[in-house]
PDB file of C-alpha atoms in Angstrom:
ATOM      1  CA  MET A  14      35.739 391.353 337.170  1.00 64.00           C
ATOM      2  CA  LYS A  15      37.955 391.932 334.155  1.00 64.00           C
ATOM      3  CA  LEU A  16      36.884 388.578 332.701  1.00 60.00           C
ATOM      4  CA  VAL A  17      33.221 389.446 333.179  1.00 58.00           C
ATOM      5  CA  ILE A  18      33.688 392.749 331.375  1.00 65.00           C
ATOM      6  CA  GLN A  19      35.468 390.996 328.515  1.00 62.00           C
ATOM      7  CA  LEU A  20      32.647 388.471 328.213  1.00 61.00           C
ATOM      8  CA  LEU A  21      30.071 391.255 328.176  1.00 61.00           C
ATOM      9  CA  LEU A  22      32.042 393.071 325.490  1.00 61.00           C
ATOM     10  CA  TRP A  23      32.175 389.914 323.378  1.00 57.00           C
ATOM     11  CA  ILE A  24      28.432 389.460 323.796  1.00 62.00           C
ATOM     12  CA  VAL A  25      27.800 393.065 322.745  1.00 54.00           C
ATOM     13  CA  ILE A  26      30.160 392.723 319.778  1.00 59.00           C
ATOM     14  CA  GLY A  27      28.477 389.486 318.762  1.00 54.00           C
ATOM     15  CA  PHE A  28      25.036 391.034 319.034  1.00 50.00           C
ATOM     16  CA  LEU A  29      26.054 394.083 317.003  1.00 52.00           C
ATOM     17  CA  GLY A  30      27.623 391.779 314.429  1.00 49.00           C
ATOM     18  CA  TYR A  31      24.379 389.828 314.205  1.00 44.00           C
ATOM     19  CA  LEU A  32      22.383 393.023 313.726  1.00 48.00           C
ATOM     20  CA  THR A  33      24.770 394.194 311.007  1.00 56.00           C
ATOM     21  CA  PHE A  34      24.656 390.840 309.241  1.00 44.00           C
ATOM     22  CA  ASN A  35      20.879 390.683 309.471  1.00 53.00           C
ATOM     23  CA  ALA A  36      20.525 394.240 308.170  1.00 51.00           C
ATOM     24  CA  VAL A  37      22.354 393.155 305.012  1.00 54.00           C
ATOM     25  CA  TYR A  38      21.101 389.571 304.754  1.00 67.00           C
ATOM     26  CA  GLU A  39      17.378 390.238 305.279  1.00 84.00           C
ATOM     27  CA  PRO A  40      16.952 392.605 302.286  1.00 90.00           C
ATOM     28  CA  ILE A  41      18.904 390.195 300.076  1.00 92.00           C
ATOM     29  CA  GLN A  42      16.634 387.288 301.017  1.00 94.00           C
ATOM     30  CA  PHE A  43      13.584 389.517 300.651  1.00 94.00           C
ATOM     31  CA  ASP A  44      14.619 390.487 297.121  1.00 94.00           C
ATOM     32  CA  LYS A  45      15.203 386.845 296.180  1.00 95.00           C
ATOM     33  CA  GLN A  46      11.757 385.817 297.380  1.00 96.00           C
ATOM     34  CA  LYS A  47      10.187 388.886 295.799  1.00 95.00           C
ATOM     35  CA  GLU A  48      11.689 388.132 292.377  1.00 95.00           C
ATOM     36  CA  ILE A  49      10.510 384.510 292.508  1.00 96.00           C
ATOM     37  CA  ARG A  50       6.974 385.434 293.547  1.00 97.00           C
ATOM     38  CA  TYR A  51       6.662 388.368 291.158  1.00 97.00           C
ATOM     39  CA  GLN A  52       7.759 386.244 288.202  1.00 96.00           C
ATOM     40  CA  LYS A  53       5.099 383.620 288.916  1.00 97.00           C
ATOM     41  CA  VAL A  54       2.405 386.275 289.294  1.00 97.00           C
ATOM     42  CA  ILE A  55       3.466 388.081 286.114  1.00 97.00           C
ATOM     43  CA  ASP A  56       3.518 384.842 284.107  1.00 96.00           C
ATOM     44  CA  ARG A  57      -0.072 384.248 285.170  1.00 97.00           C
ATOM     45  CA  LEU A  58      -1.082 387.823 284.321  1.00 98.00           C
ATOM     46  CA  LYS A  59       0.355 387.261 280.843  1.00 96.00           C
ATOM     47  CA  ASP A  60      -1.901 384.214 280.465  1.00 97.00           C
ATOM     48  CA  ILE A  61      -4.896 386.232 281.641  1.00 98.00           C
ATOM     49  CA  ARG A  62      -4.142 388.991 279.138  1.00 97.00           C
ATOM     50  CA  LYS A  63      -3.925 386.491 276.274  1.00 96.00           C
ATOM     51  CA  ALA A  64      -7.283 385.046 277.299  1.00 97.00           C
ATOM     52  CA  GLU A  65      -8.843 388.516 277.597  1.00 98.00           C
ATOM     53  CA  LEU A  66      -7.573 389.590 274.165  1.00 97.00           C
ATOM     54  CA  ALA A  67      -8.974 386.401 272.659  1.00 96.00           C
ATOM     55  CA  TYR A  68     -12.292 387.045 274.423  1.00 96.00           C
ATOM     56  CA  LYS A  69     -12.446 390.521 272.904  1.00 97.00           C
ATOM     57  CA  GLU A  70     -11.519 389.277 269.444  1.00 93.00           C
ATOM     58  CA  VAL A  71     -14.457 386.881 269.475  1.00 94.00           C
ATOM     59  CA  THR A  72     -17.067 388.830 271.489  1.00 95.00           C
ATOM     60  CA  GLY A  73     -16.070 392.472 271.018  1.00 95.00           C
ATOM     61  CA  ARG A  74     -15.654 393.097 274.745  1.00 97.00           C
ATOM     62  CA  PHE A  75     -13.533 391.956 277.682  1.00 98.00           C
ATOM     63  CA  ALA A  76     -14.600 389.523 280.411  1.00 98.00           C
ATOM     64  CA  GLY A  77     -15.351 391.060 283.799  1.00 97.00           C
ATOM     65  CA  ASN A  78     -15.130 387.814 285.771  1.00 97.00           C
ATOM     66  CA  PHE A  79     -13.017 384.689 285.706  1.00 98.00           C
ATOM     67  CA  GLU A  80     -15.934 382.284 285.411  1.00 97.00           C
ATOM     68  CA  SER A  81     -16.873 383.744 282.019  1.00 97.00           C
ATOM     69  CA  LEU A  82     -13.252 383.932 280.912  1.00 98.00           C
ATOM     70  CA  ILE A  83     -12.462 380.321 281.795  1.00 97.00           C
ATOM     71  CA  THR A  84     -15.660 379.032 280.196  1.00 97.00           C
ATOM     72  CA  PHE A  85     -14.793 381.000 277.070  1.00 96.00           C
ATOM     73  CA  VAL A  86     -11.298 379.507 276.844  1.00 96.00           C
ATOM     74  CA  ASP A  87     -12.758 376.047 277.404  1.00 95.00           C
ATOM     75  CA  THR A  88     -15.440 376.256 274.716  1.00 94.00           C
ATOM     76  CA  ALA A  89     -14.857 379.065 272.204  1.00 90.00           C
ATOM     77  CA  ASP A  90     -13.296 378.910 268.744  1.00 87.00           C
ATOM     78  CA  PHE A  91     -11.403 381.387 266.620  1.00 75.00           C
ATOM     79  CA  THR A  92     -12.817 381.793 263.131  1.00 75.00           C
ATOM     80  CA  ILE A  93     -10.236 381.177 260.411  1.00 67.00           C
ATOM     81  CA  THR A  94     -10.838 383.436 257.426  1.00 60.00           C
ATOM     82  CA  GLN A  95      -9.316 384.006 254.021  1.00 69.00           C
ATOM     83  CA  ARG A  96      -9.410 387.284 252.105  1.00 75.00           C
ATOM     84  CA  ARG A  97      -9.503 387.335 248.317  1.00 73.00           C
ATOM     85  CA  ASP A  98      -9.803 390.075 245.729  1.00 75.00           C
ATOM     86  CA  THR A  99     -12.712 390.002 243.317  1.00 75.00           C
ATOM     87  CA  SER A 100     -14.309 392.252 240.731  1.00 73.00           C
ATOM     88  CA  TYR A 101     -17.708 392.504 239.098  1.00 68.00           C
ATOM     89  CA  LEU A 102     -19.490 394.623 236.497  1.00 69.00           C
ATOM     90  CA  ASP A 103     -21.154 397.830 237.698  1.00 71.00           C
ATOM     91  CA  LYS A 104     -24.482 397.367 235.943  1.00 80.00           C
ATOM     92  CA  GLU A 105     -25.896 400.716 237.067  1.00 78.00           C
ATOM     93  CA  TYR A 106     -22.891 402.554 235.622  1.00 69.00           C
ATOM     94  CA  GLN A 107     -23.180 400.579 232.380  1.00 71.00           C
ATOM     95  CA  LYS A 108     -26.902 401.333 232.140  1.00 77.00           C
ATOM     96  CA  THR A 109     -26.377 405.049 232.737  1.00 77.00           C
ATOM     97  CA  TYR A 110     -23.280 405.693 230.624  1.00 75.00           C
ATOM     98  CA  GLY A 111     -23.200 402.734 228.270  1.00 70.00           C
ATOM     99  CA  VAL A 112     -19.669 401.928 229.353  1.00 68.00           C
ATOM    100  CA  ASP A 113     -18.423 398.861 231.189  1.00 71.00           C
ATOM    101  CA  LYS A 114     -16.902 399.562 234.615  1.00 74.00           C
ATOM    102  CA  MET A 115     -15.566 396.936 236.984  1.00 73.00           C
ATOM    103  CA  ILE A 116     -15.911 397.295 240.745  1.00 71.00           C
ATOM    104  CA  GLN A 117     -12.985 396.003 242.800  1.00 77.00           C
ATOM    105  CA  ASP A 118     -13.911 394.328 246.078  1.00 72.00           C
ATOM    106  CA  VAL A 119     -12.548 392.049 248.790  1.00 71.00           C
ATOM    107  CA  VAL A 120     -14.396 388.922 249.869  1.00 64.00           C
ATOM    108  CA  VAL A 121     -13.731 387.326 253.259  1.00 62.00           C
ATOM    109  CA  ASP A 122     -14.401 383.583 253.305  1.00 63.00           C
ATOM    110  CA  THR A 123     -14.737 381.508 256.479  1.00 68.00           C
ATOM    111  CA  ILE A 124     -12.645 378.398 255.971  1.00 71.00           C
ATOM    112  CA  GLY A 125     -12.784 376.870 259.441  1.00 71.00           C
ATOM    113  CA  THR A 126     -12.441 377.287 263.196  1.00 79.00           C
ATOM    114  CA  TYR A 127      -9.731 376.621 265.765  1.00 81.00           C
ATOM    115  CA  PRO A 128     -10.218 376.188 269.536  1.00 90.00           C
ATOM    116  CA  VAL A 129      -9.104 379.176 271.616  1.00 90.00           C
ATOM    117  CA  LYS A 130      -7.781 376.772 274.251  1.00 93.00           C
ATOM    118  CA  ASP A 131      -5.401 375.070 271.821  1.00 91.00           C
ATOM    119  CA  SER A 132      -4.291 378.367 270.308  1.00 91.00           C
ATOM    120  CA  ILE A 133      -3.263 379.951 273.624  1.00 93.00           C
ATOM    121  CA  PHE A 134      -2.527 377.125 276.048  1.00 94.00           C
ATOM    122  CA  LYS A 135      -1.729 374.169 273.767  1.00 91.00           C
ATOM    123  CA  GLU A 136      -2.133 371.012 275.871  1.00 87.00           C
ATOM    124  CA  SER A 137      -1.991 372.780 279.261  1.00 94.00           C
ATOM    125  CA  ASP A 138      -5.022 373.232 281.511  1.00 94.00           C
ATOM    126  CA  ARG A 139      -3.385 375.943 283.660  1.00 96.00           C
ATOM    127  CA  TYR A 140      -6.048 378.418 282.507  1.00 96.00           C
ATOM    128  CA  LYS A 141      -8.508 376.709 284.855  1.00 96.00           C
ATOM    129  CA  LYS A 142      -6.576 378.186 287.801  1.00 96.00           C
ATOM    130  CA  MET A 143      -5.871 381.603 286.301  1.00 96.00           C
ATOM    131  CA  MET A 144      -7.977 383.408 288.921  1.00 97.00           C
ATOM    132  CA  TYR A 145      -5.636 382.367 291.752  1.00 98.00           C
ATOM    133  CA  VAL A 146      -2.564 384.394 292.734  1.00 98.00           C
ATOM    134  CA  PRO A 147       0.493 382.075 292.672  1.00 96.00           C
ATOM    135  CA  THR A 148       2.352 381.458 295.969  1.00 90.00           C
ATOM    136  CA  THR A 149      -0.784 382.339 297.993  1.00 93.00           C
ATOM    137  CA  ASP A 150      -3.469 380.217 299.621  1.00 90.00           C
ATOM    138  CA  LYS A 151      -5.841 380.534 296.637  1.00 91.00           C
ATOM    139  CA  LYS A 152      -6.255 384.275 296.953  1.00 96.00           C
ATOM    140  CA  LYS A 153      -7.766 385.726 293.785  1.00 97.00           C
ATOM    141  CA  PHE A 154      -6.811 388.500 291.418  1.00 98.00           C
ATOM    142  CA  ASP A 155      -9.135 391.497 291.224  1.00 98.00           C
ATOM    143  CA  ILE A 156     -10.715 391.629 287.756  1.00 98.00           C
ATOM    144  CA  ASP A 157     -12.855 394.276 286.101  1.00 98.00           C
ATOM    145  CA  ALA A 158     -13.994 395.157 282.591  1.00 98.00           C
ATOM    146  CA  GLY A 159     -16.098 397.816 280.943  1.00 97.00           C
ATOM    147  CA  SER A 160     -15.603 400.670 278.502  1.00 96.00           C
ATOM    148  CA  ILE A 161     -14.329 404.223 278.316  1.00 96.00           C
ATOM    149  CA  THR A 162     -15.271 406.927 275.829  1.00 94.00           C
ATOM    150  CA  LYS A 163     -12.558 408.233 273.520  1.00 90.00           C
ATOM    151  CA  ASN A 164     -13.438 410.781 270.829  1.00 89.00           C
ATOM    152  CA  GLU A 165     -17.127 409.970 271.334  1.00 90.00           C
ATOM    153  CA  THR A 166     -16.431 406.271 270.770  1.00 93.00           C
ATOM    154  CA  LYS A 167     -16.838 403.618 273.451  1.00 94.00           C
ATOM    155  CA  ILE A 168     -13.775 401.403 273.705  1.00 96.00           C
ATOM    156  CA  ALA A 169     -13.616 398.182 275.723  1.00 97.00           C
ATOM    157  CA  VAL A 170     -11.108 398.045 278.588  1.00 98.00           C
ATOM    158  CA  PHE A 171     -10.149 395.605 281.336  1.00 98.00           C
ATOM    159  CA  GLU A 172      -7.879 395.455 284.364  1.00 98.00           C
ATOM    160  CA  VAL A 173      -6.561 392.586 286.475  1.00 98.00           C
ATOM    161  CA  LYS A 174      -4.462 393.352 289.542  1.00 98.00           C
ATOM    162  CA  VAL A 175      -3.231 392.120 292.912  1.00 98.00           C
ATOM    163  CA  PRO A 176      -1.705 394.062 295.829  1.00 98.00           C
ATOM    164  CA  LYS A 177       2.014 393.513 296.319  1.00 98.00           C
ATOM    165  CA  ARG A 178       1.236 392.947 299.998  1.00 97.00           C
ATOM    166  CA  VAL A 179      -0.770 389.837 299.109  1.00 97.00           C
ATOM    167  CA  ILE A 180       2.079 388.446 297.005  1.00 97.00           C
ATOM    168  CA  LEU A 181       4.718 389.177 299.639  1.00 97.00           C
ATOM    169  CA  GLU A 182       2.728 387.936 302.626  1.00 96.00           C
ATOM    170  CA  GLY A 183       4.946 386.385 305.300  1.00 94.00           C
ATOM    171  CA  LEU A 184       8.017 388.486 304.501  1.00 95.00           C
ATOM    172  CA  ASP A 185       9.421 391.411 306.491  1.00 94.00           C
ATOM    173  CA  GLU A 186       6.707 394.049 307.018  1.00 95.00           C
ATOM    174  CA  ASP A 187       9.078 397.016 306.823  1.00 94.00           C
ATOM    175  CA  LEU A 188      10.504 395.793 303.525  1.00 95.00           C
ATOM    176  CA  ILE A 189       6.996 395.190 302.165  1.00 96.00           C
ATOM    177  CA  ALA A 190       6.070 398.781 303.063  1.00 96.00           C
ATOM    178  CA  GLN A 191       9.189 400.011 301.238  1.00 95.00           C
ATOM    179  CA  GLU A 192       8.329 397.891 298.199  1.00 95.00           C
ATOM    180  CA  GLU A 193       4.868 399.463 298.024  1.00 95.00           C
ATOM    181  CA  GLN A 194       6.522 402.875 297.584  1.00 93.00           C
ATOM    182  CA  VAL A 195       8.885 401.846 294.783  1.00 89.00           C
ATOM    183  CA  ILE A 196       9.264 404.236 291.843  1.00 88.00           C
ATOM    184  CA  SER A 197      11.931 402.861 289.516  1.00 87.00           C
ATOM    185  CA  VAL A 198      12.446 401.883 285.883  1.00 84.00           C
ATOM    186  CA  ASP A 199      13.728 398.517 287.116  1.00 86.00           C
ATOM    187  CA  GLY A 200      10.919 397.864 289.596  1.00 90.00           C
ATOM    188  CA  VAL A 201       7.161 397.409 289.723  1.00 94.00           C
ATOM    189  CA  ASN A 202       5.877 400.846 290.659  1.00 94.00           C
ATOM    190  CA  GLY A 203       3.052 401.341 293.136  1.00 93.00           C
ATOM    191  CA  LYS A 204       1.127 399.036 295.432  1.00 96.00           C
ATOM    192  CA  TYR A 205      -0.183 396.661 292.754  1.00 97.00           C
ATOM    193  CA  ILE A 206       1.030 394.392 290.001  1.00 97.00           C
ATOM    194  CA  ARG A 207      -1.479 394.840 287.215  1.00 97.00           C
ATOM    195  CA  VAL A 208      -2.273 394.320 283.568  1.00 98.00           C
ATOM    196  CA  GLY A 209      -4.657 396.553 281.642  1.00 97.00           C
ATOM    197  CA  SER A 210      -6.393 399.679 282.908  1.00 97.00           C
ATOM    198  CA  MET A 211      -9.936 400.832 283.582  1.00 97.00           C
ATOM    199  CA  ASN A 212      -8.927 404.476 283.041  1.00 95.00           C
ATOM    200  CA  GLU A 213      -7.073 404.389 279.732  1.00 94.00           C
ATOM    201  CA  ILE A 214      -6.742 402.297 276.588  1.00 94.00           C
ATOM    202  CA  ASN A 215      -3.942 400.025 277.721  1.00 95.00           C
ATOM    203  CA  THR A 216      -3.548 396.248 277.774  1.00 96.00           C
ATOM    204  CA  SER A 217       0.081 396.266 278.961  1.00 95.00           C
ATOM    205  CA  GLY A 218       1.399 395.258 282.367  1.00 95.00           C
ATOM    206  CA  ASN A 219       3.143 397.595 284.808  1.00 95.00           C
ATOM    207  CA  TRP A 220       6.226 395.425 285.280  1.00 95.00           C
ATOM    208  CA  PRO A 221       9.710 396.127 283.841  1.00 93.00           C
ATOM    209  CA  LYS A 222      11.222 394.162 280.948  1.00 89.00           C
ATOM    210  CA  VAL A 223      13.350 392.114 283.343  1.00 87.00           C
ATOM    211  CA  TYR A 224      10.228 389.997 283.978  1.00 89.00           C
ATOM    212  CA  GLY A 225       9.566 389.621 280.255  1.00 84.00           C
ATOM    213  CA  ALA A 226       7.661 391.782 277.773  1.00 80.00           C
ATOM    214  CA  ASN A 227       4.769 393.642 279.383  1.00 73.00           C
ATOM    215  CA  ASP A 228       2.775 394.019 276.165  1.00 70.00           C
ATOM    216  CA  GLU A 229       2.524 390.503 274.755  1.00 68.00           C
TER     217      GLU A 229
END
């Protein structure tokens, strides 16, 4: 009987040890996977932002869907310009007052074009997959674009986001729920990883600097 009790005690101790180990080990593994997945997602959001900013520079607005954005990157060119100072005689002033007066001006010359694709992505074609969330089975980012009014002026805005839950799919559900509630200077706050905003003039991402600059 004594031997049986000892065996049961060892089983209980072993089980409690396993629970203790797992309680420590599981969050550590979760954080490792989270950091890897977040970094890949954020790197792609940085690419999307670069493409969106280029789209706005050329068209004056942001793209509201990935088809338009990818086609733009594939086909559009930046215009290369050169500014130069010039001056010319103000003939009206001379006619009225009999005195020569030179008008100073700036002339902008177009000297060429450069493909958007080469400027942003060099020789890579990764932009063709920018709509897909990394580490998922081709799930897509949510994308939107439009304008908001600021001081009676319409200003173009865009937002691209993905729920953390989509990125962390397959990991511990309790830890995912905790991650969705994060409020920290070192973490990604809220339920989404995003870049841009449909409610304010902002093209930055909501991730901390540990993942790289959120505004370039």
